[in-house]
Amino acid sequence: MMTEKRKLTLKDIAKALGLSVSTVSRALKAHPDIAKETIELVKKYAEDNHYVPNLLAVNFRKSRTYNLGLIVPEIVHHFFSTVISGAISEANSQGYNILVTQSNDLLEVETKASQIMLNGSVDGLLISISNETTTAEHLNAYLSEGKPIVQFDKITDHLSCPKVIVDDFEGAYQATTHLISQGYKRIAHIRGRKDVKNACDRYEGYLQALRDANLPTSDDLVMCCSAISEEEGYSFTAELMEGRTPPDAIFCITDLVAFGSLKYLKEKGYAIPDQVGLMGFSNWMISETTTPTLSTVNQHGYEMGREATKLLLQLIKDQNLNSEDTTILKTELIIRESSMRQKG
Amino acid sequence: MMTEKRKLTLKDIAKALGLSVSTVSRALKAHPDIAKETIELVKKYAEDNHYVPNLLAVNFRKSRTYNLGLIVPEIVHHFFSTVISGAISEANSQGYNILVTQSNDLLEVETKASQIMLNGSVDGLLISISNETTTAEHLNAYLSEGKPIVQFDKITDHLSCPKVIVDDFEGAYQATTHLISQGYKRIAHIRGRKDVKNACDRYEGYLQALRDANLPTSDDLVMCCSAISEEEGYSFTAELMEGRTPPDAIFCITDLVAFGSLKYLKEKGYAIPDQVGLMGFSNWMISETTTPTLSTVNQHGYEMGREATKLLLQLIKDQNLNSEDTTILKTELIIRESSMRQKG
DNA sequence: CTGTTAGCGCCTTCAA
DNA sequence: TTGAAGGCGCTAACAG
């Protein structure tokens, strides 16, 4: 059973055909210098004997791995899995493989993972940084060594490389404006960490929408998550609703948080959307399965993955293209039952 | 900005220190032959000058990539993402990276992807085959070349290698038995394709549970999905409920199908679980977010990923270990509202 | 203890 | 149009 025959090499072909290794090498690439008959001869022999070039040798010779690294905070996460899917699709179509790993939102893990990858396993890195990542020394070293990096979704300005994000400000602005258009007046926001950029952008979008509608803003209406969990959604909603002047709508940083919020509201018998309106963010699958279904903002993760990968491959193929533009993808407001007070 | 300094090599260190390349190489590995002072000298120099071995060269030399391939039908899929997460965790802990791709349940894509990976990009492959995969020529070739493969979840017997699955029969048996214990008498099953093994195993488990309880079995109670989609869940449930003698419980091949089923039942005003009981399979996140929450069977994807990876790494490290055992992981019945007719 | 030599498989000048 | 030779960076067998 253990055939384990040694793989055919150029040398073998050369010997068999009475040619030199270099001729065989060139013939297989149909180099113009080589005689047509030789090319055919070699190609036929190679094919018949199932010659497969030794990738390890080729890559070593070219100093290329033809792999891209991809680091996300969490893999078991609807949004990130769509990004991964898009990245893989684009990479594969250009002959690259994707090497995936997760940081679990820990800086230490992210640091180690990026080192392992960039120390020779990949030609470039796609990364969405962890919640703990506020500096970027662990990545800047590689950047200046010439290893290209592209950031997406959760980004930091301390790393000057191309970035692909969603228009978090605009998405939050639209979501809040939609709530306002449905007649909600006291709109609360359960936000994410203050040191995470997209959480801040969403918060700013929320604020701006209120201001533009001449609605009051108040710190009492804003709660700040750290883990972005269902539990936080539940307990912050409790805090909001049990307060002196409870809100009539809640905009949550994420669908998961909104689900926690929904749970509390339903338990306490609030009518949604009539008494309290609710919006999430990210368009996870769960936003379609709750009752009522959850209004949200689609972040187009698949496109984000494709776009980030495209940029990274450009950088890899054209080394002296030294971009650090931020690509901002449009979000899409998805209105479902949890915020549709004005029927029809 | 473009520093792009050439990386330090062993040769550079050797020259700088007036040693030979091989001495430097061995010193860095603390080879017992080398004098302690030399080792320290070399190590210090290497550290001070940030020497990093050229992975491409090392791997070429060792004919190893230290990468594992992982192919799943779909990445944006709760269960598979948990498997991926487990696989990555185990692989990373043993110094391997995971290269992920998806087949989209297409044999052609799966074939191409496995070829690309096994032609030198990875040292072994973890694969959950597509719905279209009924033979395994595209994989057997590599197996006999000595490239180890481990199958998980969706497997085929045409490929003799280790396999890791969940006890689909037992899981379905328990699920059905649970429905029976809740007093349901006419239990329907919306199953998957007849040429997919785990779909068949679940079907058999369902049948056996009915038989063991002396309940009638009938083809009228069994519907057969092909895409395993929400839409199929919806329409097959319609077909079942609009039939002559509708069931009083439905066991679905997957949570997604069960969600489609739930949608139909709620639309038509059936009381769940009182009039109709419902069970899914796989414990997706959505099974916690529906109303009522969905009873289901947990497949422990994370453990499956870890276990499959462990086996693959054993095979890689011990080439003449020629196992083809099937590891069967226990499932876990998760009882939620959709099947809890007997309160308390 | 250390150095010399050879080679992994492929590509690419340079020379014929 | 083809071949010979050298080298990518590292490892390991063999000498000394």
XYZ file of C-alpha atoms in Angstrom, chain A residues 62 72 167 182 185 187 196 200 226 231 255 284 336:
13
model
C 11.315 32.621 -5.884
C -9.654 37.802 12.732
C -18.912 53.352 6.688
C -40.574 55.913 12.847
C -38.038 60.239 20.428
C -33.305 56.752 21.406
C -12.235 50.700 19.404
C -16.676 55.243 18.184
C -16.847 45.723 26.676
C -25.536 39.287 28.375
C -27.081 42.054 16.470
C -26.098 38.241 11.358
C -37.359 44.416 9.632
